[in-house]
JSON list of C-alpha atoms in Angstrom, two decimals:
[
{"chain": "A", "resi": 54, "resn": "UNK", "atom": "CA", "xyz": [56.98, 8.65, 278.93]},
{"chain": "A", "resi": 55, "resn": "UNK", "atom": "CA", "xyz": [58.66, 6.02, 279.80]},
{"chain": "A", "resi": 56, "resn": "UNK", "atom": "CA", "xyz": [57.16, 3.37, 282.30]},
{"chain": "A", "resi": 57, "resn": "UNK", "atom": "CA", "xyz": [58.76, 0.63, 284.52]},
{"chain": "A", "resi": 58, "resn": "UNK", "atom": "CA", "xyz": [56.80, -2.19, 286.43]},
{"chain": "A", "resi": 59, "resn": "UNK", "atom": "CA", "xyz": [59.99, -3.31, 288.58]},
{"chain": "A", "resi": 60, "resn": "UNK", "atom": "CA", "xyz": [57.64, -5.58, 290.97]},
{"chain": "A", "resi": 61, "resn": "UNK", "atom": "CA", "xyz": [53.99, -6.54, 291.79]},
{"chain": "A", "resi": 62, "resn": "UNK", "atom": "CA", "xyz": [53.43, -5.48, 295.36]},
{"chain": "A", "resi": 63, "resn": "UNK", "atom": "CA", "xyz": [50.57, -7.21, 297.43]},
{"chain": "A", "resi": 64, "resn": "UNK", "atom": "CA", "xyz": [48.32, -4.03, 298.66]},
{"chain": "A", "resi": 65, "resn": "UNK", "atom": "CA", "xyz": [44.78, -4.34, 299.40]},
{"chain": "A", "resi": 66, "resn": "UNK", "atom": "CA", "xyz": [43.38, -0.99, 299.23]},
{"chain": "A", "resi": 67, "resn": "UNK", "atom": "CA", "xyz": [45.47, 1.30, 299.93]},
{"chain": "A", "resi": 68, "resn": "UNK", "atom": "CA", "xyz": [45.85, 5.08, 300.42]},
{"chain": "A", "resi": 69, "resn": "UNK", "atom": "CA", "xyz": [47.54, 6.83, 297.90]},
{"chain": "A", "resi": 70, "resn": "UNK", "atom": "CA", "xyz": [49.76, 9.82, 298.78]},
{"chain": "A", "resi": 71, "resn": "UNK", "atom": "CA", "xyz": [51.21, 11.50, 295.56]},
{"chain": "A", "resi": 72, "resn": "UNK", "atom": "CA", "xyz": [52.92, 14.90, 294.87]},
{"chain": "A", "resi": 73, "resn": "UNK", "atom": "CA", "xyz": [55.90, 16.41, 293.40]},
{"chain": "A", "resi": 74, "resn": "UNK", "atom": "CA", "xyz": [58.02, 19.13, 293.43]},
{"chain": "A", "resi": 75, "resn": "UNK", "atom": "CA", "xyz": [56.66, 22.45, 293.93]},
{"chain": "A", "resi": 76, "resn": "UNK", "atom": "CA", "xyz": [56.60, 26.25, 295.81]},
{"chain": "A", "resi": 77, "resn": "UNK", "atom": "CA", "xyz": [59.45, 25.70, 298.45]},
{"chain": "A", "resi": 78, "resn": "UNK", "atom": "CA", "xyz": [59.86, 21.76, 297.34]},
{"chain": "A", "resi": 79, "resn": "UNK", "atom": "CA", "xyz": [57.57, 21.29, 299.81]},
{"chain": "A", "resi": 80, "resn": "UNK", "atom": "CA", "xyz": [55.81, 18.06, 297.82]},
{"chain": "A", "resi": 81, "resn": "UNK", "atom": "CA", "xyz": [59.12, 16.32, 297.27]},
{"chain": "A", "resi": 82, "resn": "UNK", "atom": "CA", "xyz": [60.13, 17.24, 300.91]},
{"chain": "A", "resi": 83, "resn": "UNK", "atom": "CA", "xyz": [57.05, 15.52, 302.35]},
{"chain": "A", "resi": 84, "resn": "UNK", "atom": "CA", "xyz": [57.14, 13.04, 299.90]},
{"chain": "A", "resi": 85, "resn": "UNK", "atom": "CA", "xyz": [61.00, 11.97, 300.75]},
{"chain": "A", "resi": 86, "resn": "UNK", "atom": "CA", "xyz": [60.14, 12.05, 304.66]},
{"chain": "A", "resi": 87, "resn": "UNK", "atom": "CA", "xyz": [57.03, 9.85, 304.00]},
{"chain": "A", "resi": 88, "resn": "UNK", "atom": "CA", "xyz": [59.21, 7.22, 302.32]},
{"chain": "A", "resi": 89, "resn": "UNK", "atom": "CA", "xyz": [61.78, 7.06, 304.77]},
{"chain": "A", "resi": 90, "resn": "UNK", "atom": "CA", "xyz": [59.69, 6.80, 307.42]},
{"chain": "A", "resi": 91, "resn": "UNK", "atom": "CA", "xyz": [57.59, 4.37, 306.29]},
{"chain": "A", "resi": 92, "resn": "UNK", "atom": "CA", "xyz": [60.70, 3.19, 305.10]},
{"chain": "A", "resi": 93, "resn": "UNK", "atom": "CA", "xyz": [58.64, 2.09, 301.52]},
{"chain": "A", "resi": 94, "resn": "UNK", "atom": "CA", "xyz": [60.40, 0.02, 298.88]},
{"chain": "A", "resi": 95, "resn": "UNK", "atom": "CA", "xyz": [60.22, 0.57, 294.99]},
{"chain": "A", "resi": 96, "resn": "UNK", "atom": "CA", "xyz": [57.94, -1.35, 292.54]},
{"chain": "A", "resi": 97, "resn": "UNK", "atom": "CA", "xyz": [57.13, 1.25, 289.66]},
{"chain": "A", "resi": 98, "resn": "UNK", "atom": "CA", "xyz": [58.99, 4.12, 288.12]},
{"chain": "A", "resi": 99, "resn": "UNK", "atom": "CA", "xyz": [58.36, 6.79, 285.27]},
{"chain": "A", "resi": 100, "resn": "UNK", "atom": "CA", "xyz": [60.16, 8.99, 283.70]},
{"chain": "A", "resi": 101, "resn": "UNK", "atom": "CA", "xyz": [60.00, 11.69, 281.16]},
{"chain": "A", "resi": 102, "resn": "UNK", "atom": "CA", "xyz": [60.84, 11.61, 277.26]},
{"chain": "A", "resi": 103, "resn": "UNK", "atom": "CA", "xyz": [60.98, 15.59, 277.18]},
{"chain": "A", "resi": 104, "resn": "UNK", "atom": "CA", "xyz": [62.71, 17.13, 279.02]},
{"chain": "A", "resi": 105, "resn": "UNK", "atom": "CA", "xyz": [62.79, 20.85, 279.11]},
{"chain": "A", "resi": 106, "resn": "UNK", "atom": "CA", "xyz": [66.39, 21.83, 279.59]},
{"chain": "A", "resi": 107, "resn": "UNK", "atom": "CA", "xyz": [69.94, 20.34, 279.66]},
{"chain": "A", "resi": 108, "resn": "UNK", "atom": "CA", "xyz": [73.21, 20.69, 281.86]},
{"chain": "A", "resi": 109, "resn": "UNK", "atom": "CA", "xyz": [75.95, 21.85, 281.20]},
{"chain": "A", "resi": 110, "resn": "UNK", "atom": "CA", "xyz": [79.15, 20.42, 282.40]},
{"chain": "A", "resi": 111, "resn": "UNK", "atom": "CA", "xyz": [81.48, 23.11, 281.56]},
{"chain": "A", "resi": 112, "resn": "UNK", "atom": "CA", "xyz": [81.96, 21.99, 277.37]},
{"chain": "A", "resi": 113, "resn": "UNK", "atom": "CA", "xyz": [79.58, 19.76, 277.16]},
{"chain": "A", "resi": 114, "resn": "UNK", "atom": "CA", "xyz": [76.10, 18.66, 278.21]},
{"chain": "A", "resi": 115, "resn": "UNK", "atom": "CA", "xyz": [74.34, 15.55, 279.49]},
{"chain": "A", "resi": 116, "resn": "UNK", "atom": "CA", "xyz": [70.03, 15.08, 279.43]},
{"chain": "A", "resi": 117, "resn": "UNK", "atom": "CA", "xyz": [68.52, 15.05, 282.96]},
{"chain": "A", "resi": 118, "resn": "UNK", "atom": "CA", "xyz": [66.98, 12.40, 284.10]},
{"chain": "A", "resi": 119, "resn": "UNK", "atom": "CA", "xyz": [63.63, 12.87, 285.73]},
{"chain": "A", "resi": 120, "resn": "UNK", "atom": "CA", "xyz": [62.37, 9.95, 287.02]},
{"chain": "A", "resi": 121, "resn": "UNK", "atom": "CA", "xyz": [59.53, 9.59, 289.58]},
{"chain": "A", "resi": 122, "resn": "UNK", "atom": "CA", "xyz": [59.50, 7.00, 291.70]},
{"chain": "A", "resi": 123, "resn": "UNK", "atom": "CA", "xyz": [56.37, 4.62, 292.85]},
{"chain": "A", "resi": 124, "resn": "UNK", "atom": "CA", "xyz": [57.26, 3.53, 296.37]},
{"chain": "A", "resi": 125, "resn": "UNK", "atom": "CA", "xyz": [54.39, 1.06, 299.03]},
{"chain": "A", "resi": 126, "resn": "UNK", "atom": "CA", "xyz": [54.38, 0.44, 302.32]},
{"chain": "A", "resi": 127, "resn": "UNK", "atom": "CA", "xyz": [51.81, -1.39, 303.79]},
{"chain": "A", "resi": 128, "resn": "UNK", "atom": "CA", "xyz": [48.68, 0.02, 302.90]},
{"chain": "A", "resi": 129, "resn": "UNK", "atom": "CA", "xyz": [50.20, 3.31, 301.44]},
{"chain": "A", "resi": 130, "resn": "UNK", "atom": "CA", "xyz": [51.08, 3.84, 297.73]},
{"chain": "A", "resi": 131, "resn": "UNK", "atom": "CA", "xyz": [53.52, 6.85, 297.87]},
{"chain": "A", "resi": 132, "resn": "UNK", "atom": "CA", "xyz": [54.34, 8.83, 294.15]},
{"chain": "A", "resi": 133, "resn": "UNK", "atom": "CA", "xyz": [56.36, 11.44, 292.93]},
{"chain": "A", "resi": 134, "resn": "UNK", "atom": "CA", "xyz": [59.23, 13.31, 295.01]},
{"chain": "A", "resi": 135, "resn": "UNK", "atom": "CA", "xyz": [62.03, 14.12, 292.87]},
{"chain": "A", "resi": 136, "resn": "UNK", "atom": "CA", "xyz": [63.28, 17.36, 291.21]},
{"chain": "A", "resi": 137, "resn": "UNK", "atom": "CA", "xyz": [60.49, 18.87, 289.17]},
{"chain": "A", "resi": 138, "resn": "UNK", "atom": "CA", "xyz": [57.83, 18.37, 287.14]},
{"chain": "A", "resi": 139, "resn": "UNK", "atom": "CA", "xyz": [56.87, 17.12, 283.27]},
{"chain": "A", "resi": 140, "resn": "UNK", "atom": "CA", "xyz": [57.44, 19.62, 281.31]},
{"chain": "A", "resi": 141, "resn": "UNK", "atom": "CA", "xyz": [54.80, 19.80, 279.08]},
{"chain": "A", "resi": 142, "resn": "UNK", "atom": "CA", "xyz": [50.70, 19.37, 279.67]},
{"chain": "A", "resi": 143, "resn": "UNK", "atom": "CA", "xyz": [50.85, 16.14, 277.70]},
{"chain": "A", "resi": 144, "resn": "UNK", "atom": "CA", "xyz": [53.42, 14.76, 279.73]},
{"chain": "A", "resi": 145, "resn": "UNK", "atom": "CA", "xyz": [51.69, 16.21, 282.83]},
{"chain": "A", "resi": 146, "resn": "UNK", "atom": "CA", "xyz": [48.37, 14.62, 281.74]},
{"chain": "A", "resi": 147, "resn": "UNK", "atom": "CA", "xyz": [50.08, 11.20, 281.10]},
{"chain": "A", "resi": 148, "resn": "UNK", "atom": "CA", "xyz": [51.45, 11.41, 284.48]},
{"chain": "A", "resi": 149, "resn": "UNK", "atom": "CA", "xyz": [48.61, 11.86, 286.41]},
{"chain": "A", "resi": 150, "resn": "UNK", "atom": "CA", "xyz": [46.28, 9.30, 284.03]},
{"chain": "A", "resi": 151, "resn": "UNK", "atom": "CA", "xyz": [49.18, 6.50, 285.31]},
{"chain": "A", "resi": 152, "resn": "UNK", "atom": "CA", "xyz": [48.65, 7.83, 288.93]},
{"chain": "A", "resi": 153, "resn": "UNK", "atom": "CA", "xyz": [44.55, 7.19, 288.67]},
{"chain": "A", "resi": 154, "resn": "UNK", "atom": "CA", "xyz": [45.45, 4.01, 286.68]},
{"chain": "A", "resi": 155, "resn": "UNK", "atom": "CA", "xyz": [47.54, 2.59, 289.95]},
{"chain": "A", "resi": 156, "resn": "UNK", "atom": "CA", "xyz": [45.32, 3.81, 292.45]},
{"chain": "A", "resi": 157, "resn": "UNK", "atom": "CA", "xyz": [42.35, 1.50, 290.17]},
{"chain": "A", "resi": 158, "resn": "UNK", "atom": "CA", "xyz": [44.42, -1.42, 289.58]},
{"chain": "A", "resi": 159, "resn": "UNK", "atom": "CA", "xyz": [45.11, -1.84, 293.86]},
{"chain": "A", "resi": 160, "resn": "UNK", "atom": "CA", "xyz": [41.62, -0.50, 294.59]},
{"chain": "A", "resi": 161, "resn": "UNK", "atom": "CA", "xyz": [42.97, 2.63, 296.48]},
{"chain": "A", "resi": 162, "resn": "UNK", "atom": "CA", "xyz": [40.77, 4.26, 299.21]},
{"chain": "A", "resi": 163, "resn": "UNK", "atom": "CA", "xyz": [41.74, 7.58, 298.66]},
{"chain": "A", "resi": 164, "resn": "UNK", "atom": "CA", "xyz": [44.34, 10.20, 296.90]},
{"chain": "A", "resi": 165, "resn": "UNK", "atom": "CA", "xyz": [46.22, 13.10, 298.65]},
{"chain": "A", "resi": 166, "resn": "UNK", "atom": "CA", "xyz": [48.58, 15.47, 297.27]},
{"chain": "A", "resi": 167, "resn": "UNK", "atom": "CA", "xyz": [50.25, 18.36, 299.20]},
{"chain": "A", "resi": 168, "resn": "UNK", "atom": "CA", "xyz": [51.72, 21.68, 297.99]},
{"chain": "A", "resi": 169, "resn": "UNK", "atom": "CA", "xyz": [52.49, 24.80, 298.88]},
{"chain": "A", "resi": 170, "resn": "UNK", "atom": "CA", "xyz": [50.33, 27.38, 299.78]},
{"chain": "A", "resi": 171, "resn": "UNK", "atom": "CA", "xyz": [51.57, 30.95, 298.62]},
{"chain": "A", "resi": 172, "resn": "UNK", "atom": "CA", "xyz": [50.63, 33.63, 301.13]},
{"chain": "A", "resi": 173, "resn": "UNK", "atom": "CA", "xyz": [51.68, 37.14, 303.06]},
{"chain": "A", "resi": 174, "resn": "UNK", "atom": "CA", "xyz": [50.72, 36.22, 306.11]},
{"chain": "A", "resi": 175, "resn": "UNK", "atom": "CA", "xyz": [53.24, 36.29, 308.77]},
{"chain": "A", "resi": 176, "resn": "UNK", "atom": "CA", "xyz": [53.36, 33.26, 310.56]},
{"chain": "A", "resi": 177, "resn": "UNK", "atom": "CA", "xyz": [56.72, 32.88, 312.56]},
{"chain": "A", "resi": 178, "resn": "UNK", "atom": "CA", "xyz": [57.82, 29.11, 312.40]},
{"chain": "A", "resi": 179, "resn": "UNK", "atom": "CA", "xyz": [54.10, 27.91, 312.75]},
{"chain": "A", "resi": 180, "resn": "UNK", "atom": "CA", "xyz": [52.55, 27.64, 309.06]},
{"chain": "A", "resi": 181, "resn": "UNK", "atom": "CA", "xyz": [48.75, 26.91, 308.53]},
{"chain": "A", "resi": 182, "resn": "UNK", "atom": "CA", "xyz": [47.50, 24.37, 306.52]},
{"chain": "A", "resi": 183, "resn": "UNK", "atom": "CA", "xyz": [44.74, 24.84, 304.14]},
{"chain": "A", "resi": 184, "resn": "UNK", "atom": "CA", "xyz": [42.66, 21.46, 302.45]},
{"chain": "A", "resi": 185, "resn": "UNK", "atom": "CA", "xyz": [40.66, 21.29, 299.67]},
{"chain": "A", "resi": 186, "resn": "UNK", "atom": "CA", "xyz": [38.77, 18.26, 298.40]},
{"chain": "A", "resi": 187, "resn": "UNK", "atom": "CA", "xyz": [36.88, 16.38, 295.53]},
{"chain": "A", "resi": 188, "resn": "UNK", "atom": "CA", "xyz": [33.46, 17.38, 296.73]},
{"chain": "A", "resi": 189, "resn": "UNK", "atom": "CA", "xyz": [31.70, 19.35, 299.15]},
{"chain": "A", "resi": 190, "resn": "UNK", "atom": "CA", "xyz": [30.60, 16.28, 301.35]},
{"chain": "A", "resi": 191, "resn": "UNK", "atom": "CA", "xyz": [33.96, 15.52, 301.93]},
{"chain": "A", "resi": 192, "resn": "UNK", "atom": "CA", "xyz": [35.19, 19.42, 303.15]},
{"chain": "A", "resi": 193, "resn": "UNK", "atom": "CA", "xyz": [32.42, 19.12, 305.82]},
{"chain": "A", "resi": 194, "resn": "UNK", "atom": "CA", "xyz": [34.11, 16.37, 306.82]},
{"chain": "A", "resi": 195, "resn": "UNK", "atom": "CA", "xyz": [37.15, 17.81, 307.22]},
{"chain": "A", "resi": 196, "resn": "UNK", "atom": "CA", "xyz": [36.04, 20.75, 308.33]},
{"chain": "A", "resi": 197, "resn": "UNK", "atom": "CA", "xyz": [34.51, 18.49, 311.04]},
{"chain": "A", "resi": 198, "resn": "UNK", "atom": "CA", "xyz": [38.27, 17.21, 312.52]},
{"chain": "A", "resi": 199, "resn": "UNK", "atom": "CA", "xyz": [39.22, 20.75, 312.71]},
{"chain": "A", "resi": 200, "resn": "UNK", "atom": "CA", "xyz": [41.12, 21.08, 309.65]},
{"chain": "A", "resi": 201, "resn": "UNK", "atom": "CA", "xyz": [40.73, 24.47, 307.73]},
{"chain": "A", "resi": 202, "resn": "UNK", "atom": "CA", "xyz": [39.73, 24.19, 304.17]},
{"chain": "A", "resi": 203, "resn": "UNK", "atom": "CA", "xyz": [41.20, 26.77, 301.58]},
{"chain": "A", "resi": 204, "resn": "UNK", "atom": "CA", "xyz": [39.69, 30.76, 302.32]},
{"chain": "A", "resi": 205, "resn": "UNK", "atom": "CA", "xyz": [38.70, 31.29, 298.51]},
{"chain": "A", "resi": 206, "resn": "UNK", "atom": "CA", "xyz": [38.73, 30.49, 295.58]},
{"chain": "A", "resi": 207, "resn": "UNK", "atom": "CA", "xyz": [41.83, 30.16, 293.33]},
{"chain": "A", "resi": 208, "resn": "UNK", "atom": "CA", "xyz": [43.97, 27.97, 290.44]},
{"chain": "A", "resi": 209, "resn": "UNK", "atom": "CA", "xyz": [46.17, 25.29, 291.40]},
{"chain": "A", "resi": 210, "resn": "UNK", "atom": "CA", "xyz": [48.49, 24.41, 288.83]},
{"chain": "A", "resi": 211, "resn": "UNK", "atom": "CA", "xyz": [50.75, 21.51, 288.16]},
{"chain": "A", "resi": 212, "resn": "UNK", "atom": "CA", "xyz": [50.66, 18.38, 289.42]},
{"chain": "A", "resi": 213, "resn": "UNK", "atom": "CA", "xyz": [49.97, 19.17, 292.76]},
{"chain": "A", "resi": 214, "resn": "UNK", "atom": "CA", "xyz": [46.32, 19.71, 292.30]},
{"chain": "A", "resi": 215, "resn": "UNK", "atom": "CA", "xyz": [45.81, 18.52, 288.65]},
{"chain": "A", "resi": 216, "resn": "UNK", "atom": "CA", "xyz": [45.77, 15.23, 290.53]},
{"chain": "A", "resi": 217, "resn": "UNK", "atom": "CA", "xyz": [42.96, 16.09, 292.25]},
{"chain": "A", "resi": 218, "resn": "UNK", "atom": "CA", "xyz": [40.71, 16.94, 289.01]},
{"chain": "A", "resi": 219, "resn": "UNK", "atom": "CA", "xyz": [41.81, 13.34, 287.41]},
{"chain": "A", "resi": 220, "resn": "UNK", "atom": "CA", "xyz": [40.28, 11.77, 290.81]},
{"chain": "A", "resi": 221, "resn": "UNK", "atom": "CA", "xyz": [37.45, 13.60, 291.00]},
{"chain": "A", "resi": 222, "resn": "UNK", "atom": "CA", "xyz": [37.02, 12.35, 287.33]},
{"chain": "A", "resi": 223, "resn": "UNK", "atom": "CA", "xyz": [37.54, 8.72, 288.37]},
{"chain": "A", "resi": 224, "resn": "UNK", "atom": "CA", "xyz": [35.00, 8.83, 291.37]},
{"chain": "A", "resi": 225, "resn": "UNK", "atom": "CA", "xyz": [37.84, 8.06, 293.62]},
{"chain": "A", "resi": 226, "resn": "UNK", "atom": "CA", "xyz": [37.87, 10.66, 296.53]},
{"chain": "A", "resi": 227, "resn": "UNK", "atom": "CA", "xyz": [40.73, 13.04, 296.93]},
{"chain": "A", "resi": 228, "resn": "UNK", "atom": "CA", "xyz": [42.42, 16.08, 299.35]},
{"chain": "A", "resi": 229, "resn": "UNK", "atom": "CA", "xyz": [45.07, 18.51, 298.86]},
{"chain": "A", "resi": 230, "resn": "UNK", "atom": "CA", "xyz": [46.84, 19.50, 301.51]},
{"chain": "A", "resi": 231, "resn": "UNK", "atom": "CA", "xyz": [48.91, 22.87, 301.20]},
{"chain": "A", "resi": 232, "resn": "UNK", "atom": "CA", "xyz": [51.15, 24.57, 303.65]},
{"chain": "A", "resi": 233, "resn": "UNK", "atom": "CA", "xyz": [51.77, 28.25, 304.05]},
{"chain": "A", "resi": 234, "resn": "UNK", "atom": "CA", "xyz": [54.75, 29.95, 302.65]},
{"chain": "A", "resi": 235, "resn": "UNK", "atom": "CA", "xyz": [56.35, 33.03, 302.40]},
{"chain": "A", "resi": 236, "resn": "UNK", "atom": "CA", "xyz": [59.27, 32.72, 300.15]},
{"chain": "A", "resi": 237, "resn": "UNK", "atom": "CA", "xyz": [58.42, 29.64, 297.26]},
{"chain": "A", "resi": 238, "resn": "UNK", "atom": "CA", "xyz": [62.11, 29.66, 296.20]},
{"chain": "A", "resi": 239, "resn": "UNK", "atom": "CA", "xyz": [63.32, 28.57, 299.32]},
{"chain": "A", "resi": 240, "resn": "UNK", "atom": "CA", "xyz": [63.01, 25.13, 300.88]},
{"chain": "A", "resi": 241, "resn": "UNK", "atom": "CA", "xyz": [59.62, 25.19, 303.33]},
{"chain": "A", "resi": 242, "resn": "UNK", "atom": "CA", "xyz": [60.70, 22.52, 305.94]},
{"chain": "A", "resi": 243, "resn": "UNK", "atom": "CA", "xyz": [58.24, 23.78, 308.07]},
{"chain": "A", "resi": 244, "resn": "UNK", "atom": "CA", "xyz": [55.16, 24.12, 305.69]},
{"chain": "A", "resi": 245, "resn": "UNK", "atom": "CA", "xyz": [56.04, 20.33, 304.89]},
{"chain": "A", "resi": 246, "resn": "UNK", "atom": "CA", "xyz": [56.23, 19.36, 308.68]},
{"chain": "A", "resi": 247, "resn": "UNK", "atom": "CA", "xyz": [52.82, 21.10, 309.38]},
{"chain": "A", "resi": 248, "resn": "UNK", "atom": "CA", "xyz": [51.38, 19.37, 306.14]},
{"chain": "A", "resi": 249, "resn": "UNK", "atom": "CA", "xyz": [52.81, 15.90, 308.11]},
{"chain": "A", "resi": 250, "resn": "UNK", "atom": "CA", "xyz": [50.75, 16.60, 311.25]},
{"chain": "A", "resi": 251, "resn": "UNK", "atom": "CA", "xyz": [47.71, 17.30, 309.72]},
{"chain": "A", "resi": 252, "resn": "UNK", "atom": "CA", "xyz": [48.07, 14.41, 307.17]},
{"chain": "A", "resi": 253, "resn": "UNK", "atom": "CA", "xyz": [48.64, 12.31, 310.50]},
{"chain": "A", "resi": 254, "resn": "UNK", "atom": "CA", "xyz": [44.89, 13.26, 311.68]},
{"chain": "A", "resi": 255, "resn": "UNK", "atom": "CA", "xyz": [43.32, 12.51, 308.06]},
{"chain": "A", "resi": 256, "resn": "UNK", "atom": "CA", "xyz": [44.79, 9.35, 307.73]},
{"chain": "A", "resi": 257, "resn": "UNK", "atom": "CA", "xyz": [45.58, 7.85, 311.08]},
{"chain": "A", "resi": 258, "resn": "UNK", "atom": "CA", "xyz": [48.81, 7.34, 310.71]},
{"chain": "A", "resi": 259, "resn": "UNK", "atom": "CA", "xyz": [51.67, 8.22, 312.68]},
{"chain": "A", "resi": 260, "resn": "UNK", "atom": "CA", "xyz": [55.23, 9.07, 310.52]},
{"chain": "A", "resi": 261, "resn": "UNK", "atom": "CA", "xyz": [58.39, 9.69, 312.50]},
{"chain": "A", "resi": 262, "resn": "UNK", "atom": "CA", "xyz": [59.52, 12.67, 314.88]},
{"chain": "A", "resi": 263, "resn": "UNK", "atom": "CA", "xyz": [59.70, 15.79, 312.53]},
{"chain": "A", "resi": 264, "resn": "UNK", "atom": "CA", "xyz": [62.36, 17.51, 314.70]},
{"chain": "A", "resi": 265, "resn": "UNK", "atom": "CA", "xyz": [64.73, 17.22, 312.13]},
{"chain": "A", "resi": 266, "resn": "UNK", "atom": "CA", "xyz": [62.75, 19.42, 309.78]},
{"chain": "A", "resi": 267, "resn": "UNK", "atom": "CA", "xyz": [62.92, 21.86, 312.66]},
{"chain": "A", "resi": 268, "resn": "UNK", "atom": "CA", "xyz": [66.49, 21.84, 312.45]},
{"chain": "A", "resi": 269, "resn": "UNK", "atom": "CA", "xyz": [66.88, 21.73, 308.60]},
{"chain": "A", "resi": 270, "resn": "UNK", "atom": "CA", "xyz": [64.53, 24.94, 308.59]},
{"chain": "A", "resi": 271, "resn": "UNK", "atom": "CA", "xyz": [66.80, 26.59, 311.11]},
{"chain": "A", "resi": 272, "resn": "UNK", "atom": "CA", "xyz": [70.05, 25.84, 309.04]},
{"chain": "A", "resi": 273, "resn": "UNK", "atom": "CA", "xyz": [68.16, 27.64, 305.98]},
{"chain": "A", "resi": 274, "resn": "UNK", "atom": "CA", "xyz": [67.41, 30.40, 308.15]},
{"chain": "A", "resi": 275, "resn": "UNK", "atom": "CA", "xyz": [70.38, 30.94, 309.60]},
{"chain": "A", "resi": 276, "resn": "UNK", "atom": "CA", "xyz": [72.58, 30.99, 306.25]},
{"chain": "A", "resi": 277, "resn": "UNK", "atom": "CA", "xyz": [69.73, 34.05, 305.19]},
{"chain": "A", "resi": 278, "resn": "UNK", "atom": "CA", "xyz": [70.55, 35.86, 307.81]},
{"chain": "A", "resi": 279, "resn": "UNK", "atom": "CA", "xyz": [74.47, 35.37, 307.70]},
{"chain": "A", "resi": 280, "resn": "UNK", "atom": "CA", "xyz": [74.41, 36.19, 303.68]},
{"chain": "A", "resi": 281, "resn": "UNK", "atom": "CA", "xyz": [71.90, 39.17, 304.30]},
{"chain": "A", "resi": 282, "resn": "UNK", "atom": "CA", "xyz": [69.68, 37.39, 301.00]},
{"chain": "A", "resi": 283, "resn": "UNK", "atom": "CA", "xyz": [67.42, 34.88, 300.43]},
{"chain": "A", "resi": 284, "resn": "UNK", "atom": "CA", "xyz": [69.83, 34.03, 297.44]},
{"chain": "A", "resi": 285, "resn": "UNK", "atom": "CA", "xyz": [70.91, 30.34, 299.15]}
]
């Protein structure tokens, strides 16, 4: 991995919000509406040494480059975004290690990641959100501001909850937050604006109006049903 410190922001314990790519991109689409409404600025970035395919430019190919950006606003630390994930568990390890190392170094309060939440359940354009946390004291809680915690038990792979084991590790509290979905190669807009609203009630903060997710998740609709195939 490579590693760059671009600036020393002044936080005093702050929240971390961190997630990547995922089921429906619905971590980098919450991540990428967190930033811009917050309207965050860049002081770390890390990118990966491995990379687990190339392009092909019609005769010749180029090496990707995915890079992961560490973005603050005041009080917030906000990770990750971009097109994918590490590729391998090393690099996925590393990752989330430099995640846990930030969060120490500024004294973070807590860590949430968000994801998508595979399911059959027909829910027309209003997806649940299911939490789960670093300890059982914290889902009561939770459970306590009205926010459903995951039905059973299960895996969650990738960074998206690995996250959560390397905070629970570090004593530093944590929740996932993952929307409903239906179709995990299509883009969720709105299991990520769902994930938003209830990440508004956890951590008391208010991000912009997420109409335009509305809209987005209409336009993705709309070209399915004019092709006749979720191919997009």
């Amino acid at each position: 991995m490579k590693i760059t410190q671009k600036i020393e922001p002044d936080l005093q314990k702050p929240l971390t919000i961190a997630a990547m790519q995922d089921m429906g991109d619905v971590g980098s689409i919450v991540i990428d509406f967190i930033n811009k409404s917050l309207d965050t600025s860049v002081f770390r970035e890390i990118s990966s040494s491995l990379p687990g395919y190339v392009i092909d430019n019609g005769g010749f190919i180029e090496l990707p480059e995915e890079t992961w950006e560490y973005r603050y606003a005041k009080d917030t630390i906000v990770f990750g975004g971009g097109a994918g994930q590490p590729q391998s568990n090393e690099e996925l390890n590393e990752v989330c290690q430099d995640v846990i190392n930030i969060a120490k170094k500024y004294s973070t309060r807590f860590i949430y990641t968000v994801g998508g939440f595979h399911t059959n359940r027909d829910f027309g354009k209003e997806p649940k959100v299911f939490v789960t946390t670093t300890s059982a004291s914290l889902a009561d809680r939770v459970r306590k501001l009205g926010v459903e915690t995951t039905p059973e038990q299960s895996i969650i792979t990738g960074f998206n909850g690995l996250i959560l084991g390397f905070a629970k590790q570090n004593n530093i509290e944590g929740i996932g937050l993952y929307g409903e979905l239906n179709e995990p190669k299509i883009p969720q807009y709105r299991s990520a604006k769902s994930i938003l609203k209830t990440l508004e009630k956890l951590t008391y903060q208010k991000f912009d109006d997420t109409a335009e997710l509305d809209l987005m998740a209409d336009a993705v609709e709309d070209k399915i049903r004019a092709k006749g195939s979720l191919d997009l």
